[in-house]
GROMACS .gro file of C-alpha atoms in nm:
model
  406
    1MET     CA    1   3.521   0.395  -0.532
    2ILE     CA    2   3.916   0.209  -0.627
    3ASP     CA    3   4.109   0.464  -0.406
    4LEU     CA    4   3.896   0.357  -0.091
    5PHE     CA    5   3.947  -0.032  -0.163
    6ARG     CA    6   4.314   0.135  -0.167
    7GLU     CA    7   4.336   0.332   0.115
    8ILE     CA    8   4.168   0.087   0.331
    9PHE     CA    9   4.367  -0.207   0.215
   10GLN     CA   10   4.675   0.000   0.298
   11THR     CA   11   4.554   0.065   0.579
   12LEU     CA   12   4.507  -0.288   0.718
   13SER     CA   13   4.833  -0.402   0.577
   14ASN     CA   14   5.057  -0.103   0.827
   15ASN     CA   15   4.828  -0.324   1.089
   16ARG     CA   16   4.875  -0.661   0.983
   17THR     CA   17   4.909  -0.812   1.326
   18ARG     CA   18   4.690  -0.618   1.449
   19THR     CA   19   4.383  -0.706   1.184
   20ALA     CA   20   4.513  -1.091   1.161
   21LEU     CA   21   4.410  -1.138   1.559
   22THR     CA   22   4.076  -0.958   1.480
   23GLY     CA   23   4.007  -1.209   1.144
   24LEU     CA   24   4.105  -1.480   1.342
   25ALA     CA   25   3.821  -1.404   1.606
   26VAL     CA   26   3.555  -1.322   1.333
   27ALA     CA   27   3.636  -1.621   1.144
   28TRP     CA   28   3.664  -1.806   1.437
   29GLY     CA   29   3.307  -1.759   1.444
   30ILE     CA   30   3.150  -1.798   1.185
   31PHE     CA   31   3.289  -2.145   1.058
   32MET     CA   32   3.183  -2.296   1.371
   33LEU     CA   33   2.864  -2.109   1.304
   34ILE     CA   34   2.903  -2.365   0.965
   35VAL     CA   35   3.008  -2.663   1.143
   36LEU     CA   36   2.680  -2.620   1.352
   37LEU     CA   37   2.424  -2.544   1.051
   38GLY     CA   38   2.574  -2.832   0.858
   39MET     CA   39   2.533  -3.108   1.239
   40SER     CA   40   2.145  -2.960   1.175
   41ARG     CA   41   2.103  -3.011   0.825
   42GLY     CA   42   2.268  -3.363   0.870
   43VAL     CA   43   2.106  -3.457   1.222
   44TYR     CA   44   1.754  -3.271   0.965
   45ASN     CA   45   1.912  -3.490   0.641
   46GLY     CA   46   1.843  -3.814   0.851
   47PHE     CA   47   1.522  -3.799   0.938
   48ALA     CA   48   1.410  -3.670   0.581
   49SER     CA   49   1.597  -4.028   0.471
   50ASN     CA   50   1.321  -4.251   0.702
   51MET     CA   51   1.027  -4.090   0.698
   52THR     CA   52   0.847  -3.910   0.455
   53ILE     CA   53   0.451  -3.726   0.517
   54ASP     CA   54   0.309  -4.002   0.331
   55ASN     CA   55   0.448  -4.261   0.529
   56ALA     CA   56   0.425  -4.053   0.806
   57ARG     CA   57   0.020  -4.074   0.730
   58SER     CA   58   0.032  -4.421   0.951
   59ILE     CA   59  -0.026  -4.614   1.339
   60SER     CA   60   0.160  -4.920   1.459
   61VAL     CA   61  -0.063  -5.075   1.686
   62TYR     CA   62   0.077  -5.350   1.856
   63GLY     CA   63  -0.161  -5.633   2.151
   64GLY     CA   64  -0.071  -5.566   2.518
   65PHE     CA   65  -0.185  -5.631   2.850
   66THR     CA   66  -0.468  -5.495   3.065
   67SER     CA   67  -0.419  -5.283   3.308
   68LYS     CA   68  -0.786  -5.209   3.476
   69ALA     CA   69  -1.091  -5.493   3.519
   70TYR     CA   70  -1.353  -5.457   3.291
   71LYS     CA   71  -1.724  -5.629   3.190
   72GLY     CA   72  -1.616  -5.876   3.451
   73TYR     CA   73  -1.264  -5.937   3.344
   74SER     CA   74  -1.007  -5.896   3.564
   75ASP     CA   75  -0.716  -5.706   3.464
   76GLY     CA   76  -0.384  -5.880   3.363
   77ARG     CA   77  -0.615  -6.022   3.041
   78ARG     CA   78  -0.340  -6.027   2.696
   79ILE     CA   79  -0.487  -5.815   2.382
   80SER     CA   80  -0.348  -6.041   2.098
   81LEU     CA   81  -0.458  -5.848   1.748
   82GLU     CA   82  -0.656  -6.101   1.533
   83ASN     CA   83  -0.649  -6.105   1.138
   84GLY     CA   84  -1.015  -5.974   1.113
   85ASP     CA   85  -0.989  -5.723   1.363
   86ILE     CA   86  -0.857  -5.561   0.983
   87GLY     CA   87  -1.189  -5.550   0.847
   88VAL     CA   88  -1.355  -5.399   1.149
   89ILE     CA   89  -1.104  -5.130   1.142
   90GLU     CA   90  -1.151  -5.019   0.818
   91SER     CA   91  -1.548  -5.014   0.827
   92GLU     CA   92  -1.536  -4.840   1.123
   93ASN     CA   93  -1.343  -4.540   1.037
   94ARG     CA   94  -1.419  -4.511   0.679
   95SER     CA   95  -1.392  -4.083   0.714
   96HIS     CA   96  -1.025  -4.107   0.836
   97VAL     CA   97  -0.846  -4.499   0.717
   98ASP     CA   98  -0.716  -4.564   0.427
   99GLN     CA   99  -0.533  -4.928   0.478
  100VAL     CA  100  -0.513  -5.191   0.719
  101ILE     CA  101  -0.233  -5.362   0.692
  102ALA     CA  102  -0.133  -5.609   0.925
  103ALA     CA  103   0.216  -5.842   0.962
  104LYS     CA  104   0.337  -6.181   1.107
  105THR     CA  105   0.625  -6.214   1.315
  106ILE     CA  106   0.800  -6.578   1.272
  107ASP     CA  107   1.103  -6.492   1.615
  108THR     CA  108   1.474  -6.609   1.509
  109ALA     CA  109   1.409  -6.820   1.272
  110LYS     CA  110   1.705  -7.018   1.098
  111VAL     CA  111   1.735  -6.918   0.699
  112SER     CA  112   2.015  -7.173   0.552
  113THR     CA  113   2.212  -7.241   0.207
  114PRO     CA  114   2.504  -7.549   0.149
  115ARG     CA  115   2.765  -7.237   0.232
  116ASP     CA  116   2.576  -7.088   0.561
  117TYR     CA  117   2.312  -6.996   0.751
  118ILE     CA  118   2.170  -6.708   0.957
  119SER     CA  119   1.945  -6.674   1.225
  120ASP     CA  120   1.689  -6.390   1.202
  121ASN     CA  121   1.398  -6.276   1.282
  122ILE     CA  122   1.101  -6.356   0.978
  123TYR     CA  123   0.870  -6.078   0.856
  124GLY     CA  124   0.501  -6.195   0.670
  125HIS     CA  125   0.415  -5.860   0.522
  126PHE     CA  126   0.229  -5.696   0.232
  127PRO     CA  127   0.406  -5.494  -0.097
  128VAL     CA  128   0.266  -5.160   0.027
  129GLU     CA  129   0.597  -5.266   0.292
  130ALA     CA  130   0.898  -5.201   0.007
  131GLU     CA  131   0.769  -4.844   0.044
  132ARG     CA  132   0.669  -4.766   0.412
  133GLY     CA  133   0.958  -4.931   0.521
  134ASN     CA  134   1.156  -4.716   0.229
  135LEU     CA  135   1.342  -5.026   0.134
  136LYS     CA  136   1.492  -5.054  -0.147
  137ILE     CA  137   1.568  -5.331  -0.412
  138ILE     CA  138   1.869  -5.399  -0.575
  139SER     CA  139   1.798  -5.658  -0.734
  140GLY     CA  140   1.494  -5.881  -0.824
  141ARG     CA  141   1.208  -5.802  -0.647
  142PHE     CA  142   0.967  -5.713  -0.344
  143LEU     CA  143   0.656  -5.998  -0.226
  144ASN     CA  144   0.369  -5.905  -0.478
  145ASP     CA  145   0.013  -5.975  -0.499
  146ARG     CA  146  -0.012  -6.279  -0.645
  147ASP     CA  147   0.241  -6.423  -0.371
  148LEU     CA  148   0.024  -6.278  -0.120
  149ASP     CA  149  -0.326  -6.484  -0.311
  150GLN     CA  150  -0.087  -6.834  -0.442
  151LYS     CA  151   0.079  -6.823  -0.027
  152ARG     CA  152   0.401  -6.862  -0.264
  153LYS     CA  153   0.730  -6.973  -0.083
  154VAL     CA  154   0.918  -6.691  -0.188
  155ILE     CA  155   1.169  -6.474   0.039
  156VAL     CA  156   1.356  -6.151   0.005
  157LEU     CA  157   1.673  -6.037   0.193
  158HIS     CA  158   1.822  -5.806   0.322
  159GLU     CA  159   2.156  -5.725   0.103
  160GLN     CA  160   2.435  -5.837   0.369
  161ASN     CA  161   2.232  -6.204   0.492
  162ALA     CA  162   2.232  -6.271   0.054
  163ARG     CA  163   2.576  -6.235   0.054
  164THR     CA  164   2.626  -6.467   0.413
  165LEU     CA  165   2.513  -6.721   0.227
  166PHE     CA  166   2.514  -6.694  -0.166
  167GLY     CA  167   2.865  -6.501  -0.161
  168ASP     CA  168   2.646  -6.242  -0.314
  169ASP     CA  169   2.374  -6.006  -0.308
  170VAL     CA  170   2.306  -6.066  -0.737
  171GLU     CA  171   2.286  -6.410  -0.759
  172ALA     CA  172   2.147  -6.488  -0.493
  173VAL     CA  173   1.782  -6.433  -0.660
  174GLY     CA  174   1.573  -6.720  -0.765
  175GLN     CA  175   1.813  -6.926  -0.534
  176THR     CA  176   1.688  -7.145  -0.304
  177VAL     CA  177   1.758  -7.146   0.119
  178THR     CA  178   1.558  -7.419   0.385
  179LEU     CA  179   1.365  -7.234   0.641
  180LEU     CA  180   1.129  -7.438   0.881
  181GLY     CA  181   1.228  -7.733   0.686
  182VAL     CA  182   1.059  -7.635   0.384
  183ALA     CA  183   1.260  -7.503   0.027
  184TRP     CA  184   1.189  -7.117  -0.050
  185GLN     CA  185   1.286  -6.933  -0.367
  186VAL     CA  186   1.466  -6.543  -0.354
  187VAL     CA  187   1.252  -6.321  -0.520
  188GLY     CA  188   1.446  -6.024  -0.383
  189VAL     CA  189   1.736  -5.845  -0.230
  190TYR     CA  190   1.705  -5.486  -0.078
  191ALA     CA  191   1.924  -5.242   0.145
  192HIS     CA  192   1.830  -4.987   0.406
  193ASP     CA  193   2.020  -4.873   0.635
  194TRP     CA  194   1.976  -5.058   0.946
  195GLU     CA  195   1.701  -5.323   0.851
  196LYS     CA  196   1.830  -5.609   0.815
  197SER     CA  197   1.506  -5.851   0.836
  198THR     CA  198   1.367  -6.062   0.639
  199TYR     CA  199   1.009  -6.097   0.407
  200VAL     CA  200   0.809  -6.363   0.344
  201PRO     CA  201   0.379  -6.296   0.215
  202PHE     CA  202   0.197  -6.223   0.517
  203THR     CA  203  -0.044  -6.528   0.387
  204THR     CA  204   0.212  -6.796   0.359
  205ALA     CA  205   0.360  -6.690   0.710
  206MET     CA  206  -0.002  -6.737   0.847
  207PHE     CA  207  -0.106  -7.037   0.693
  208LEU     CA  208   0.257  -7.165   0.848
  209SER     CA  209   0.145  -7.045   1.208
  210GLY     CA  210  -0.149  -7.275   1.113
  211ASN     CA  211  -0.397  -7.025   1.030
  212ASP     CA  212  -0.421  -6.904   1.430
  213ASP     CA  213  -0.583  -6.525   1.303
  214ASN     CA  214  -0.338  -6.324   1.518
  215VAL     CA  215  -0.129  -6.109   1.422
  216SER     CA  216   0.252  -5.981   1.526
  217ASP     CA  217   0.054  -5.627   1.417
  218MET     CA  218  -0.109  -5.439   1.211
  219THR     CA  219   0.000  -5.040   1.029
  220VAL     CA  220  -0.298  -4.818   0.973
  221ARG     CA  221  -0.255  -4.529   0.661
  222ILE     CA  222  -0.495  -4.207   0.780
  223ARG     CA  223  -0.605  -3.985   0.575
  224ASN     CA  224  -0.796  -3.630   0.600
  225VAL     CA  225  -0.571  -3.597   0.888
  226GLU     CA  226  -0.335  -3.169   0.946
  227ASN     CA  227  -0.214  -3.128   1.220
  228GLU     CA  228  -0.129  -3.286   1.594
  229ALA     CA  229  -0.482  -3.280   1.654
  230ASP     CA  230  -0.698  -3.399   1.348
  231GLY     CA  231  -0.404  -3.737   1.498
  232GLU     CA  232  -0.431  -3.769   1.820
  233ALA     CA  233  -0.859  -3.815   1.752
  234VAL     CA  234  -0.758  -4.086   1.471
  235GLU     CA  235  -0.526  -4.291   1.777
  236ASN     CA  236  -0.852  -4.210   2.002
  237GLU     CA  237  -1.034  -4.387   1.774
  238ILE     CA  238  -0.854  -4.671   1.633
  239ARG     CA  239  -0.851  -4.768   2.019
  240ALA     CA  240  -1.194  -4.734   2.062
  241THR     CA  241  -1.320  -4.998   1.754
  242LEU     CA  242  -1.043  -5.231   1.930
  243ALA     CA  243  -1.181  -5.218   2.267
  244ARG     CA  244  -1.482  -5.341   2.151
  245ALA     CA  245  -1.406  -5.574   1.920
  246HIS     CA  246  -1.170  -5.759   2.262
  247ASP     CA  247  -1.385  -5.577   2.528
  248PHE     CA  248  -1.176  -5.357   2.726
  249ASP     CA  249  -1.181  -4.987   2.875
  250PRO     CA  250  -1.074  -4.779   2.547
  251GLU     CA  251  -0.944  -4.559   2.857
  252ASP     CA  252  -0.714  -4.799   2.949
  253LEU     CA  253  -0.394  -4.708   2.705
  254SER     CA  254  -0.169  -5.080   2.779
  255ALA     CA  255  -0.436  -5.289   2.646
  256VAL     CA  256  -0.302  -5.251   2.309
  257HIS     CA  257   0.018  -4.968   2.268
  258ILE     CA  258   0.001  -4.734   1.915
  259TRP     CA  259   0.251  -4.659   1.763
  260ASN     CA  260   0.150  -4.279   1.627
  261ARG     CA  261   0.356  -4.243   1.391
  262PHE     CA  262   0.176  -3.883   1.213
  263THR     CA  263   0.223  -3.663   1.547
  264SER     CA  264   0.534  -3.815   1.597
  265TYR     CA  265   0.627  -3.661   1.300
  266LEU     CA  266   0.480  -3.381   1.370
  267THR     CA  267   0.725  -3.335   1.694
  268GLN     CA  268   1.012  -3.389   1.504
  269LEU     CA  269   0.915  -3.125   1.168
  270THR     CA  270   0.860  -2.898   1.492
  271ALA     CA  271   1.187  -3.007   1.740
  272MET     CA  272   1.416  -2.984   1.396
  273SER     CA  273   1.260  -2.645   1.363
  274ILE     CA  274   1.372  -2.516   1.732
  275LEU     CA  275   1.747  -2.679   1.676
  276ASP     CA  276   1.795  -2.493   1.344
  277TYR     CA  277   1.672  -2.153   1.519
  278ALA     CA  278   1.967  -2.300   1.816
  279VAL     CA  279   2.189  -2.356   1.582
  280TRP     CA  280   2.153  -1.973   1.392
  281VAL     CA  281   2.159  -1.866   1.739
  282ILE     CA  282   2.463  -2.004   1.919
  283GLY     CA  283   2.642  -1.897   1.595
  284ILE     CA  284   2.565  -1.486   1.621
  285PHE     CA  285   2.626  -1.524   2.022
  286THR     CA  286   3.022  -1.675   1.879
  287LEU     CA  287   2.981  -1.472   1.610
  288LEU     CA  288   2.936  -1.164   1.815
  289SER     CA  289   3.189  -1.200   1.986
  290GLY     CA  290   3.480  -1.210   1.708
  291ILE     CA  291   3.261  -0.889   1.540
  292VAL     CA  292   3.305  -0.706   1.907
  293GLY     CA  293   3.652  -0.690   1.868
  294VAL     CA  294   3.635  -0.585   1.504
  295SER     CA  295   3.467  -0.316   1.653
  296ASN     CA  296   3.716  -0.268   1.927
  297ILE     CA  297   4.005  -0.279   1.641
  298MET     CA  298   3.854   0.009   1.452
  299PHE     CA  299   3.765   0.206   1.751
  300VAL     CA  300   4.092   0.218   1.810
  301SER     CA  301   4.209   0.279   1.466
  302VAL     CA  302   3.975   0.629   1.444
  303ARG     CA  303   4.179   0.735   1.747
  304GLU     CA  304   4.506   0.702   1.632
  305ARG     CA  305   4.378   0.827   1.264
  306THR     CA  306   4.217   1.084   1.481
  307HIS     CA  307   4.510   1.401   1.276
  308GLU     CA  308   4.398   1.183   0.986
  309LEU     CA  309   4.078   1.266   0.998
  310GLY     CA  310   4.146   1.556   1.114
  311ILE     CA  311   4.314   1.728   0.770
  312ARG     CA  312   4.040   1.584   0.566
  313ARG     CA  313   3.766   1.704   0.750
  314ALA     CA  314   4.015   2.046   0.684
  315ILE     CA  315   4.003   1.987   0.322
  316GLY     CA  316   3.662   1.969   0.326
  317ALA     CA  317   3.616   1.554   0.329
  318LYS     CA  318   3.239   1.545   0.456
  319PRO     CA  319   3.128   1.296   0.793
  320ARG     CA  320   2.925   1.106   0.555
  321SER     CA  321   3.232   1.060   0.274
  322ILE     CA  322   3.440   0.930   0.592
  323LEU     CA  323   3.117   0.761   0.750
  324VAL     CA  324   3.134   0.540   0.469
  325GLN     CA  325   3.555   0.486   0.479
  326ILE     CA  326   3.538   0.389   0.764
  327VAL     CA  327   3.177   0.072   0.800
  328THR     CA  328   3.340  -0.018   0.424
  329GLU     CA  329   3.670  -0.116   0.627
  330SER     CA  330   3.511  -0.324   0.886
  331VAL     CA  331   3.269  -0.518   0.631
  332VAL     CA  332   3.617  -0.581   0.450
  333ILE     CA  333   3.771  -0.735   0.723
  334THR     CA  334   3.484  -0.877   0.871
  335THR     CA  335   3.361  -1.056   0.511
  336LEU     CA  336   3.753  -1.142   0.426
  337PHE     CA  337   3.816  -1.275   0.705
  338GLY     CA  338   3.473  -1.467   0.728
  339TYR     CA  339   3.460  -1.602   0.431
  340ALA     CA  340   3.786  -1.789   0.471
  341GLY     CA  341   3.548  -1.903   0.839
  342VAL     CA  342   3.293  -2.043   0.532
  343ALA     CA  343   3.587  -2.246   0.350
  344LEU     CA  344   3.752  -2.377   0.673
  345GLY     CA  345   3.390  -2.436   0.733
  346MET     CA  346   3.328  -2.625   0.448
  347ILE     CA  347   3.602  -2.817   0.402
  348VAL     CA  348   3.497  -2.938   0.779
  349THR     CA  349   3.192  -3.101   0.689
  350GLY     CA  350   3.290  -3.252   0.378
  351VAL     CA  351   3.523  -3.477   0.619
  352ILE     CA  352   3.274  -3.506   0.809
  353ALA     CA  353   2.979  -3.566   0.570
  354TYR     CA  354   3.302  -3.870   0.412
  355LEU     CA  355   3.286  -4.056   0.770
  356THR     CA  356   2.944  -4.024   0.850
  357LYS     CA  357   2.855  -4.164   0.478
  358GLU     CA  358   2.700  -4.534   0.656
  359THR     CA  359   2.560  -4.354   0.975
  360PRO     CA  360   2.168  -4.358   0.915
  361PHE     CA  361   2.007  -4.044   1.164
  362LEU     CA  362   2.388  -3.822   1.002
  363LYS     CA  363   2.283  -3.802   0.643
  364ASP     CA  364   2.509  -3.486   0.462
  365PRO     CA  365   2.613  -3.285   0.694
  366THR     CA  366   2.709  -2.979   0.440
  367VAL     CA  367   2.548  -2.666   0.373
  368ASP     CA  368   2.435  -2.576   0.065
  369LEU     CA  369   2.435  -2.223  -0.175
  370SER     CA  370   2.125  -2.033   0.040
  371ILE     CA  371   2.337  -2.122   0.344
  372ALA     CA  372   2.636  -1.924   0.226
  373ILE     CA  373   2.383  -1.643   0.087
  374LYS     CA  374   2.228  -1.642   0.482
  375VAL     CA  375   2.516  -1.596   0.615
  376THR     CA  376   2.682  -1.373   0.299
  377VAL     CA  377   2.433  -1.208   0.460
  378VAL     CA  378   2.461  -1.205   0.814
  379LEU     CA  379   2.915  -1.113   0.698
  380ILE     CA  380   2.792  -0.812   0.547
  381VAL     CA  381   2.564  -0.695   0.814
  382ALA     CA  382   2.792  -0.809   1.094
  383GLY     CA  383   3.023  -0.661   0.902
  384ALA     CA  384   2.873  -0.263   0.881
  385PHE     CA  385   2.741  -0.308   1.258
  386ALA     CA  386   3.049  -0.312   1.411
  387GLY     CA  387   3.191  -0.052   1.213
  388LEU     CA  388   2.866   0.203   1.208
  389PHE     CA  389   2.983   0.360   1.622
  390PRO     CA  390   3.378   0.439   1.574
  391ALA     CA  391   3.239   0.540   1.210
  392ILE     CA  392   3.004   0.763   1.396
  393LYS     CA  393   3.288   0.860   1.669
  394ALA     CA  394   3.509   0.968   1.367
  395THR     CA  395   3.252   1.129   1.180
  396LYS     CA  396   3.274   1.381   1.543
  397VAL     CA  397   3.617   1.485   1.496
  398LYS     CA  398   3.681   1.885   1.460
  399PRO     CA  399   3.950   1.979   1.242
  400VAL     CA  400   4.123   2.225   1.500
  401GLU     CA  401   4.150   2.028   1.806
  402ALA     CA  402   4.257   1.725   1.598
  403LEU     CA  403   4.521   1.911   1.470
  404ARG     CA  404   4.615   2.040   1.814
  405ASP     CA  405   4.541   1.630   1.908
  406GLU     CA  406   5.000   1.474   1.977
   0.00000   0.00000   0.00000
């Protein structure tokens, strides 16, 4: 085995330029495959960080305008969601509805301190929003049930807004801000890649709005759903329930706007799988150009070594040994330069990961050990395939004709 590899490396060193140019094509193909796989992984990680399967089992509902006349009502009628719709949806859809929470929005209000002020959307919410919205509490706490029960004037700020108002996100907790002419206590500061809204208890927001019973939107947490058909069935049930409560046509899709996070999640999962397969196909076809180059070089190598192969056959070398040598030589070229491409690709994806670390939809676009193992298998198979046909040709060299060949 040692003699085999010594002979292979001697052959490669005698044809350095040809070997380098051939290897460069292989390295480039593997480099592109690694970068494409890294970017694909980054997109998937970004998707996964913003949407888990638990959070995906929910449906968001917003009010709209009717587009059809119904039961004496004309079209163009505004449908506003109400706090009472929560109990109706829960009671009429018990088999699929786990929980319903509502939100109350106070559009662009001024939050101020003696130091500075911000203009921001104020959301009246429930404690579960921290988990559902993937909000990371970095100081203090989020809203709790006692805040809702007692209609407390407490507020949760994004870290950037906290620094603007107080100069420090940690010191903001326990301090007071002014909102709608009323003093509020800061109980928590959160971090999020793109969400920067300000949160107050839902009951407090409803009280300050005059208890008009209207809510901005509702989030329905669903259960017992496994596929897209289940998700669409629950969506239709919720629409039908609201249609009965507000007297609009259940087929009127613009009366209430529904974002089915569950079916969207399944669709995105399918898209991620297609993207992963597409990246492998594109990368392998890019690598294929280098493999063809390796195969052509091995054909040239076999032609140049006709005398050598003839002598080996004449002194008793078996076709199998020649086949193994040519295929191994091809695998060595492919693997050696392929790993150079892998190393360069990992360096480039590492740089991309550093430059995009603040990008919410591209998380850690690097390759892991499992991908490296897959690429290793691709390299070995590709190298063996590239050398197979030249090796078969080499085994068919007849000693007498080879020794007479000039």
